[in-house]
PDB file of C-alpha atoms in Angstrom:
ATOM      1  CA  MET A   1      72.648  10.374  -7.692  1.00 56.00           C
ATOM      2  CA  SER A   2      70.770  11.931  -4.826  1.00 67.00           C
ATOM      3  CA  ILE A   3      69.134  14.474  -7.177  1.00 68.00           C
ATOM      4  CA  LEU A   4      67.909  11.656  -9.409  1.00 61.00           C
ATOM      5  CA  ASN A   5      66.727   9.734  -6.373  1.00 70.00           C
ATOM      6  CA  ASN A   6      64.824  12.805  -5.067  1.00 77.00           C
ATOM      7  CA  ARG A   7      63.187  13.362  -8.453  1.00 77.00           C
ATOM      8  CA  PHE A   8      62.161   9.718  -8.578  1.00 78.00           C
ATOM      9  CA  GLN A   9      60.634   9.914  -5.097  1.00 79.00           C
ATOM     10  CA  LEU A  10      58.836  13.137  -6.040  1.00 78.00           C
ATOM     11  CA  ALA A  11      57.402  11.510  -9.161  1.00 79.00           C
ATOM     12  CA  LEU A  12      56.205   8.529  -7.122  1.00 76.00           C
ATOM     13  CA  LEU A  13      54.532  10.825  -4.585  1.00 77.00           C
ATOM     14  CA  LYS A  14      52.731  12.741  -7.344  1.00 78.00           C
ATOM     15  CA  ARG A  15      51.562   9.520  -8.928  1.00 73.00           C
ATOM     16  CA  LYS A  16      50.341   8.184  -5.581  1.00 70.00           C
ATOM     17  CA  ARG A  17      48.404  11.395  -4.866  1.00 69.00           C
ATOM     18  CA  SER A  18      46.746  11.425  -8.280  1.00 64.00           C
ATOM     19  CA  GLY A  19      45.925   7.708  -7.947  1.00 56.00           C
ATOM     20  CA  ASN A  20      44.097   8.339  -4.655  1.00 54.00           C
ATOM     21  CA  ALA A  21      41.998  11.015  -6.339  1.00 52.00           C
ATOM     22  CA  LEU A  22      40.778   8.462  -8.873  1.00 54.00           C
ATOM     23  CA  GLN A  23      39.902   5.880  -6.211  1.00 63.00           C
ATOM     24  CA  LYS A  24      37.190   7.892  -4.447  1.00 71.00           C
ATOM     25  CA  GLY A  25      33.715   6.301  -4.299  1.00 80.00           C
ATOM     26  CA  PHE A  26      32.197   2.912  -3.553  1.00 84.00           C
ATOM     27  CA  THR A  27      33.071  -0.462  -4.967  1.00 88.00           C
ATOM     28  CA  LEU A  28      30.505  -2.617  -6.711  1.00 92.00           C
ATOM     29  CA  VAL A  29      30.517  -5.081  -3.811  1.00 93.00           C
ATOM     30  CA  GLU A  30      29.740  -2.318  -1.308  1.00 92.00           C
ATOM     31  CA  LEU A  31      26.845  -1.089  -3.447  1.00 94.00           C
ATOM     32  CA  MET A  32      25.448  -4.605  -3.818  1.00 96.00           C
ATOM     33  CA  ILE A  33      25.570  -5.153  -0.053  1.00 96.00           C
ATOM     34  CA  VAL A  34      23.644  -1.926   0.520  1.00 96.00           C
ATOM     35  CA  ILE A  35      21.035  -2.923  -2.083  1.00 96.00           C
ATOM     36  CA  VAL A  36      20.565  -6.324  -0.429  1.00 96.00           C
ATOM     37  CA  ILE A  37      20.162  -4.739   3.017  1.00 95.00           C
ATOM     38  CA  VAL A  38      17.606  -2.222   1.717  1.00 94.00           C
ATOM     39  CA  GLY A  39      15.722  -5.054  -0.016  1.00 93.00           C
ATOM     40  CA  ILE A  40      15.552  -7.115   3.161  1.00 93.00           C
ATOM     41  CA  LEU A  41      14.392  -4.147   5.227  1.00 90.00           C
ATOM     42  CA  SER A  42      11.666  -3.260   2.731  1.00 89.00           C
ATOM     43  CA  ALA A  43      10.494  -6.882   2.547  1.00 89.00           C
ATOM     44  CA  VAL A  44      10.056  -6.906   6.317  1.00 88.00           C
ATOM     45  CA  ALA A  45       8.645  -3.388   6.728  1.00 86.00           C
ATOM     46  CA  LEU A  46       6.188  -3.221   3.802  1.00 84.00           C
ATOM     47  CA  PRO A  47       3.707  -5.877   5.036  1.00 82.00           C
ATOM     48  CA  ASN A  48       3.699  -4.282   8.487  1.00 82.00           C
ATOM     49  CA  PHE A  49       3.030  -0.872   6.962  1.00 81.00           C
ATOM     50  CA  LEU A  50       0.151  -2.167   4.848  1.00 78.00           C
ATOM     51  CA  GLY A  51      -1.363  -3.850   7.899  1.00 77.00           C
ATOM     52  CA  GLN A  52      -1.252  -0.581   9.804  1.00 80.00           C
ATOM     53  CA  ALA A  53      -2.960   1.202   6.911  1.00 76.00           C
ATOM     54  CA  SER A  54      -5.878  -1.279   7.024  1.00 74.00           C
ATOM     55  CA  LYS A  55      -6.184  -0.853  10.776  1.00 77.00           C
ATOM     56  CA  ALA A  56      -6.297   2.913  10.381  1.00 78.00           C
ATOM     57  CA  LYS A  57      -8.992   2.718   7.688  1.00 79.00           C
ATOM     58  CA  ILE A  58     -11.277   0.595   9.840  1.00 81.00           C
ATOM     59  CA  THR A  59     -11.211   2.867  12.910  1.00 83.00           C
ATOM     60  CA  GLU A  60     -13.848   5.266  11.525  1.00 84.00           C
ATOM     61  CA  PRO A  61     -16.592   2.675  10.989  1.00 86.00           C
ATOM     62  CA  LEU A  62     -15.654   0.952  14.238  1.00 86.00           C
ATOM     63  CA  GLY A  63     -16.295   4.197  16.123  1.00 87.00           C
ATOM     64  CA  LYS A  64     -19.583   4.819  14.289  1.00 88.00           C
ATOM     65  CA  VAL A  65     -20.848   1.283  14.866  1.00 88.00           C
ATOM     66  CA  SER A  66     -19.854   1.425  18.544  1.00 88.00           C
ATOM     67  CA  ALA A  67     -21.752   4.698  18.934  1.00 89.00           C
ATOM     68  CA  GLY A  68     -24.701   3.107  17.106  1.00 88.00           C
ATOM     69  CA  LEU A  69     -24.709   0.172  19.528  1.00 88.00           C
ATOM     70  CA  LYS A  70     -24.803   2.564  22.482  1.00 89.00           C
ATOM     71  CA  GLN A  71     -27.699   4.451  20.883  1.00 90.00           C
ATOM     72  CA  ALA A  72     -29.480   1.138  20.232  1.00 89.00           C
ATOM     73  CA  GLN A  73     -29.018   0.239  23.883  1.00 88.00           C
ATOM     74  CA  SER A  74     -30.656   3.545  24.845  1.00 89.00           C
ATOM     75  CA  LEU A  75     -33.571   2.800  22.489  1.00 89.00           C
ATOM     76  CA  TRP A  76     -34.022  -0.596  24.131  1.00 88.00           C
ATOM     77  CA  VAL A  77     -34.205   1.021  27.552  1.00 89.00           C
ATOM     78  CA  GLU A  78     -36.846   3.487  26.274  1.00 90.00           C
ATOM     79  CA  THR A  79     -38.997   1.128  24.178  1.00 89.00           C
ATOM     80  CA  GLY A  80     -38.156  -2.434  25.256  1.00 90.00           C
ATOM     81  CA  THR A  81     -37.832  -3.633  21.658  1.00 89.00           C
ATOM     82  CA  PHE A  82     -35.771  -3.245  18.510  1.00 89.00           C
ATOM     83  CA  THR A  83     -38.737  -3.967  16.220  1.00 89.00           C
ATOM     84  CA  GLY A  84     -38.908  -1.383  13.440  1.00 87.00           C
ATOM     85  CA  VAL A  85     -35.616   0.262  14.404  1.00 87.00           C
ATOM     86  CA  THR A  86     -33.704   1.628  11.405  1.00 86.00           C
ATOM     87  CA  CYS A  87     -30.181   2.959  11.018  1.00 87.00           C
ATOM     88  CA  ALA A  88     -31.611   6.489  11.128  1.00 88.00           C
ATOM     89  CA  ASP A  89     -33.053   5.776  14.591  1.00 89.00           C
ATOM     90  CA  ILE A  90     -29.615   5.026  15.990  1.00 87.00           C
ATOM     91  CA  GLY A  91     -27.730   7.946  14.505  1.00 86.00           C
ATOM     92  CA  PHE A  92     -26.778   7.052  10.935  1.00 86.00           C
ATOM     93  CA  THR A  93     -27.616   9.512   8.159  1.00 83.00           C
ATOM     94  CA  ALA A  94     -29.213   8.308   4.920  1.00 81.00           C
ATOM     95  CA  ASP A  95     -27.917   9.632   1.601  1.00 79.00           C
ATOM     96  CA  ALA A  96     -30.086  10.725  -1.367  1.00 74.00           C
ATOM     97  CA  ASN A  97     -30.643   7.079  -2.371  1.00 74.00           C
ATOM     98  CA  GLY A  98     -31.804   6.058   1.098  1.00 72.00           C
ATOM     99  CA  ALA A  99     -28.645   4.068   1.804  1.00 78.00           C
ATOM    100  CA  TYR A 100     -26.584   4.725   4.891  1.00 86.00           C
ATOM    101  CA  THR A 101     -23.307   5.491   3.138  1.00 84.00           C
ATOM    102  CA  GLU A 102     -20.691   7.871   4.475  1.00 83.00           C
ATOM    103  CA  ASN A 103     -16.998   8.316   3.617  1.00 81.00           C
ATOM    104  CA  ASN A 104     -16.918   5.169   1.437  1.00 81.00           C
ATOM    105  CA  TRP A 105     -18.591   3.000   4.101  1.00 84.00           C
ATOM    106  CA  THR A 106     -22.083   1.491   3.898  1.00 86.00           C
ATOM    107  CA  TYR A 107     -23.801   0.828   7.228  1.00 87.00           C
ATOM    108  CA  THR A 108     -26.607  -1.692   7.803  1.00 86.00           C
ATOM    109  CA  CYS A 109     -28.835  -2.204  10.831  1.00 88.00           C
ATOM    110  CA  THR A 110     -30.830  -5.425  11.067  1.00 87.00           C
ATOM    111  CA  PRO A 111     -33.191  -5.983  14.013  1.00 90.00           C
ATOM    112  CA  ALA A 112     -34.061  -9.580  14.893  1.00 89.00           C
ATOM    113  CA  ALA A 113     -37.560 -10.812  14.005  1.00 89.00           C
ATOM    114  CA  ASN A 114     -38.512 -11.042  17.694  1.00 90.00           C
ATOM    115  CA  GLY A 115     -37.175  -7.528  18.384  1.00 88.00           C
ATOM    116  CA  ASP A 116     -34.770  -8.687  21.103  1.00 90.00           C
ATOM    117  CA  SER A 117     -31.514  -7.887  19.301  1.00 90.00           C
ATOM    118  CA  ILE A 118     -30.065  -5.809  16.499  1.00 90.00           C
ATOM    119  CA  VAL A 119     -27.007  -6.375  14.304  1.00 89.00           C
ATOM    120  CA  LEU A 120     -24.948  -3.500  12.904  1.00 88.00           C
ATOM    121  CA  ALA A 121     -22.408  -3.871  10.107  1.00 86.00           C
ATOM    122  CA  ALA A 122     -20.162  -1.669   7.980  1.00 86.00           C
ATOM    123  CA  THR A 123     -18.871  -2.574   4.535  1.00 84.00           C
ATOM    124  CA  GLY A 124     -16.327  -0.737   2.426  1.00 82.00           C
ATOM    125  CA  VAL A 125     -17.800   0.682  -0.775  1.00 78.00           C
ATOM    126  CA  ALA A 126     -16.548  -1.165  -3.878  1.00 72.00           C
ATOM    127  CA  ASP A 127     -13.861   0.603  -5.922  1.00 65.00           C
ATOM    128  CA  SER A 128     -12.802   2.796  -3.013  1.00 65.00           C
ATOM    129  CA  ALA A 129      -9.805   2.760  -0.693  1.00 65.00           C
ATOM    130  CA  ASN A 130     -11.967   0.769   1.763  1.00 63.00           C
ATOM    131  CA  ASP A 131     -12.907  -1.949  -0.740  1.00 62.00           C
ATOM    132  CA  ASN A 132     -12.570  -5.432   0.823  1.00 66.00           C
ATOM    133  CA  LEU A 133     -12.714  -4.024   4.364  1.00 73.00           C
ATOM    134  CA  GLY A 134     -15.633  -4.289   6.728  1.00 75.00           C
ATOM    135  CA  LEU A 135     -17.082  -4.918  10.166  1.00 75.00           C
ATOM    136  CA  SER A 136     -19.674  -7.592  10.711  1.00 73.00           C
ATOM    137  CA  ALA A 137     -21.596  -9.235  13.543  1.00 71.00           C
ATOM    138  CA  CYS A 138     -21.676  -6.212  15.858  1.00 82.00           C
ATOM    139  CA  SER A 139     -24.804  -6.809  17.904  1.00 85.00           C
ATOM    140  CA  ILE A 140     -26.570  -6.061  21.138  1.00 84.00           C
ATOM    141  CA  ASP A 141     -29.037  -8.297  22.928  1.00 86.00           C
ATOM    142  CA  GLY A 142     -31.729  -6.113  24.492  1.00 83.00           C
ATOM    143  CA  PRO A 143     -32.897  -8.264  27.417  1.00 84.00           C
ATOM    144  CA  THR A 144     -29.393  -9.117  28.646  1.00 85.00           C
ATOM    145  CA  GLY A 145     -27.566  -5.989  27.431  1.00 80.00           C
ATOM    146  CA  VAL A 146     -24.751  -8.166  26.077  1.00 86.00           C
ATOM    147  CA  ILE A 147     -22.829  -6.499  23.243  1.00 84.00           C
ATOM    148  CA  THR A 148     -21.100  -8.791  20.761  1.00 85.00           C
ATOM    149  CA  PRO A 149     -17.916  -7.096  19.537  1.00 82.00           C
ATOM    150  CA  CYS A 150     -17.409  -6.437  15.855  1.00 80.00           C
ATOM    151  CA  THR A 151     -15.583  -8.887  13.646  1.00 77.00           C
ATOM    152  CA  LYS A 152     -13.120  -7.283  11.240  1.00 75.00           C
ATOM    153  CA  ASP A 153     -13.528  -8.575   7.713  1.00 71.00           C
ATOM    154  CA  THR A 154     -10.796  -7.926   5.155  1.00 62.00           C
ATOM    155  CA  ASN A 155     -12.718  -9.431   2.217  1.00 59.00           C
ATOM    156  CA  ALA A 156     -16.115  -7.803   2.684  1.00 50.00           C
ATOM    157  CA  SER A 157     -16.777  -6.792  -0.927  1.00 44.00           C
ATOM    158  CA  SER A 158     -15.520  -9.940  -2.603  1.00 39.00           C
TER     159      SER A 158
END
């Protein structure tokens, strides 16, 4: 009887060991929980990532316009007026068409009619990575020296 009992126990042990080998892996519930967690994380992280990408794209024109405002301030000190000042006078380079376009950004410089102030702006070129991005209302008032900071525009081309 003990031999039969030992064989029975041995058979049960073998069956248990082979059963464990088949039960490796994840259950459907565990996989669904992981998918839900990844979905929630991506829903939270993706908008933040896209916002950072827009901020990074607008740093180049912000730097160029800021440098242009400083150059315009120097011109005011030298001449006392912004009348007739062009983008070329404050450091922007014109392309073959005469537009001030560089790295998918178009820059404009608009002096006031009385010559006391100048407004600089940057607009993303349509159909580029910078489309619908821009800077507007960056200005300097010559007599007071007050610089109006740029306004970031996320719908510039539309």
